[in-house]
mmCIF file of N, CA and C in Angstrom:
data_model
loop_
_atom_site.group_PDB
_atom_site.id
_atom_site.type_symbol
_atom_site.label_atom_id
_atom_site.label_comp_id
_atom_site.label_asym_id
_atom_site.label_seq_id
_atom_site.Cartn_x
_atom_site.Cartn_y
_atom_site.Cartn_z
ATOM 1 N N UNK A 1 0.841 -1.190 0.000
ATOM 2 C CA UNK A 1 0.000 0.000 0.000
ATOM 3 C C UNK A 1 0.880 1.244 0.000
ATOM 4 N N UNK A 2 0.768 2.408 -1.021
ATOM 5 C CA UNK A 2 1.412 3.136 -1.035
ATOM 6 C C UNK A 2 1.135 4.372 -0.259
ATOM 7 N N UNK A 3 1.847 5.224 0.244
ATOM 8 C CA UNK A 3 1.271 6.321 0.865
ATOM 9 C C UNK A 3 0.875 7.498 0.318
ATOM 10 N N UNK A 4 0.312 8.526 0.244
ATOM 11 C CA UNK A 4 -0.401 9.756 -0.314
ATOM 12 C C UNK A 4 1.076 10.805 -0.517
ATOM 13 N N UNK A 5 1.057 11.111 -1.870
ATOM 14 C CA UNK A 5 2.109 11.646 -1.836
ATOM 15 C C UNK A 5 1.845 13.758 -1.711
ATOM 16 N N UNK A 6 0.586 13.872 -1.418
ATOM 17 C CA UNK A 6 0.545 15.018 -0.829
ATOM 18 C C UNK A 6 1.095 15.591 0.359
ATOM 19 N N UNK A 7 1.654 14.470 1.192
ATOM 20 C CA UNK A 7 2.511 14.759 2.523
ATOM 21 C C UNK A 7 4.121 14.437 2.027
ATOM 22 N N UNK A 8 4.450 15.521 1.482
ATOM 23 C CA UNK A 8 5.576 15.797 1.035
ATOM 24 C C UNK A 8 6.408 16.089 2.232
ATOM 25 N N UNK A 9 8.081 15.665 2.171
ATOM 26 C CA UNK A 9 8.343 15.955 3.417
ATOM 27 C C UNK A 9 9.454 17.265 3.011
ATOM 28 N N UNK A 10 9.467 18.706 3.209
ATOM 29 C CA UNK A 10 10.169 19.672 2.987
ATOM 30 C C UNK A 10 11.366 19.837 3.782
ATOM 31 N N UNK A 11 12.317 20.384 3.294
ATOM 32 C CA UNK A 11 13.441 20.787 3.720
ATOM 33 C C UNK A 11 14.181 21.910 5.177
ATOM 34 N N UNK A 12 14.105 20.491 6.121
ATOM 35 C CA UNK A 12 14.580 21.123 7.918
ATOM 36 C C UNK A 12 14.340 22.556 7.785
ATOM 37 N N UNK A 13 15.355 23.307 6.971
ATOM 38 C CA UNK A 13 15.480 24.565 7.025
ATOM 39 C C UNK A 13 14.633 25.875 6.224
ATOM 40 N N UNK A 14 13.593 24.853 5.983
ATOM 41 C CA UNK A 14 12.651 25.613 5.057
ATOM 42 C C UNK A 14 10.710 25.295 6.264
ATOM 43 N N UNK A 15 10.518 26.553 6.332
ATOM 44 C CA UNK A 15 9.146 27.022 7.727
ATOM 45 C C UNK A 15 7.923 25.944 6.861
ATOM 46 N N UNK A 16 7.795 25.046 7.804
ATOM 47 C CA UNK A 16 6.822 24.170 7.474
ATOM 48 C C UNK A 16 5.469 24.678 6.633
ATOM 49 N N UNK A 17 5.115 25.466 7.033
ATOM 50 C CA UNK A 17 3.886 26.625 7.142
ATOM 51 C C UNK A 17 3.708 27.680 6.222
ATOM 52 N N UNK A 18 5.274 27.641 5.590
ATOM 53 C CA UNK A 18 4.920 28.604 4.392
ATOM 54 C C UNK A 18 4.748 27.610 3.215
ATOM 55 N N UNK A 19 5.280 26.489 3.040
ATOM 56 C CA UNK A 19 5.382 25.358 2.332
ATOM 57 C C UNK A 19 4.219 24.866 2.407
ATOM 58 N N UNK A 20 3.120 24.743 3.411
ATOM 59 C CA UNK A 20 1.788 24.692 3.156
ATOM 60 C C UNK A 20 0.813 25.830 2.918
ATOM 61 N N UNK A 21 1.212 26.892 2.962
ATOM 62 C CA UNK A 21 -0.001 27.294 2.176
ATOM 63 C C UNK A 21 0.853 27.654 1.215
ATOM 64 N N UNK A 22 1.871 27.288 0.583
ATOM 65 C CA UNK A 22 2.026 27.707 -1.337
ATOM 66 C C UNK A 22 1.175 26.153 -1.462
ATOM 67 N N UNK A 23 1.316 25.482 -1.465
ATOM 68 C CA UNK A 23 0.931 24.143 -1.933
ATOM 69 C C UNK A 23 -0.642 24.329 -2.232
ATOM 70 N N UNK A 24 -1.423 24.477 -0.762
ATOM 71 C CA UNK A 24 -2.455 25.078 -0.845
ATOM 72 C C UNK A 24 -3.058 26.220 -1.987
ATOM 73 N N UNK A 25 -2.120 27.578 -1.783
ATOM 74 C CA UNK A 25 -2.409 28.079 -3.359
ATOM 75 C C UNK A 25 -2.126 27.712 -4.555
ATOM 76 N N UNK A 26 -1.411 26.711 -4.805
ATOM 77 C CA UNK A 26 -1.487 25.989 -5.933
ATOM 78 C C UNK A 26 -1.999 25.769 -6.513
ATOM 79 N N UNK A 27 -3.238 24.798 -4.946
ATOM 80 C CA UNK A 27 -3.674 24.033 -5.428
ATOM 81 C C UNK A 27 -5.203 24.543 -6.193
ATOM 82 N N UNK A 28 -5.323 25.585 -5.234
ATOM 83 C CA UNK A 28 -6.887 26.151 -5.536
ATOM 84 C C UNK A 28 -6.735 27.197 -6.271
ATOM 85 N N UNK A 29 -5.682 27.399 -7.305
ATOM 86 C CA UNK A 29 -5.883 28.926 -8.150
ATOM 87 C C UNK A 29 -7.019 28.354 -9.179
ATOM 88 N N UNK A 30 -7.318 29.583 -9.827
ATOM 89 C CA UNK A 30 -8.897 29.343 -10.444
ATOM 90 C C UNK A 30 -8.472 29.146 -12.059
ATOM 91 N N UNK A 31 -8.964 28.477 -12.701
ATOM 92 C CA UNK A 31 -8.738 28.291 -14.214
ATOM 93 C C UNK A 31 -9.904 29.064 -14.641
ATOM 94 N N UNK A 32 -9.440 29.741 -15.443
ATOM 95 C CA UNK A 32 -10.484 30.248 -16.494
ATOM 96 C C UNK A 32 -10.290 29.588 -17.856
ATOM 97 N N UNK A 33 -11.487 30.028 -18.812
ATOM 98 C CA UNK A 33 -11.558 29.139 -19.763
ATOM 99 C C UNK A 33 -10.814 30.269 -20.688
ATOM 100 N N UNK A 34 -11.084 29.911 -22.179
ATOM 101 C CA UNK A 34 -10.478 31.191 -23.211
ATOM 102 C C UNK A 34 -11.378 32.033 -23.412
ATOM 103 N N UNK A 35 -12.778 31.981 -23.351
ATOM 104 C CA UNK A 35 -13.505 32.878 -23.727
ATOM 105 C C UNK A 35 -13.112 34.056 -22.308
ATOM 106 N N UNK A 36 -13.111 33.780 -21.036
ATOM 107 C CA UNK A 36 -13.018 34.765 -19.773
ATOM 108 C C UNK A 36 -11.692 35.057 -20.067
ATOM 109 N N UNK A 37 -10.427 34.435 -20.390
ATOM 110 C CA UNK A 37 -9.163 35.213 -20.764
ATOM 111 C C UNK A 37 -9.272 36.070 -21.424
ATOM 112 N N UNK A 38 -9.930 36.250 -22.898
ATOM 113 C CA UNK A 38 -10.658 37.376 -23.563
ATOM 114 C C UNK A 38 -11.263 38.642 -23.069
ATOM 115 N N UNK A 39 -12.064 38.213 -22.345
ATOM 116 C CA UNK A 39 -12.928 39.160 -21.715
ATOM 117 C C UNK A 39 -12.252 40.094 -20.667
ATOM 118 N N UNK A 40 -11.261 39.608 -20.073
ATOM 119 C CA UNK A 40 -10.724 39.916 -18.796
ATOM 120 C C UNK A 40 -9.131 40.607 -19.583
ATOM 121 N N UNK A 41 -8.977 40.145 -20.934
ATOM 122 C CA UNK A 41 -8.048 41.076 -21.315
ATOM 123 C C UNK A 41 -8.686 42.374 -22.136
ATOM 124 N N UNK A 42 -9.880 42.226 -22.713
ATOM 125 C CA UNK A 42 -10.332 43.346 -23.280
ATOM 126 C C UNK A 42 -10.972 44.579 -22.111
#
């Protein structure tokens, strides 16, 4: 059984906490489609 590889293990010297919420914003940035890229550049 393999384990979940979302529990990444980061680097001693790197703040646990900022390493979770980039991951976190990663994970939830919003896709737009092409027609709203359009729109949002005009």
């Amino acid at each position: 059984m393999k384990t979940q590889p979302s529990l990444k293990k980061s680097p001693p010297k790197k703040a646990p906490a900022e390493r979770v919420v980039k991951d976190i914003r990663r994970a939830t940035r919003r896709h737009f489609s092409a027609e709203d890229k359009i729109r949002i550049v005009l």
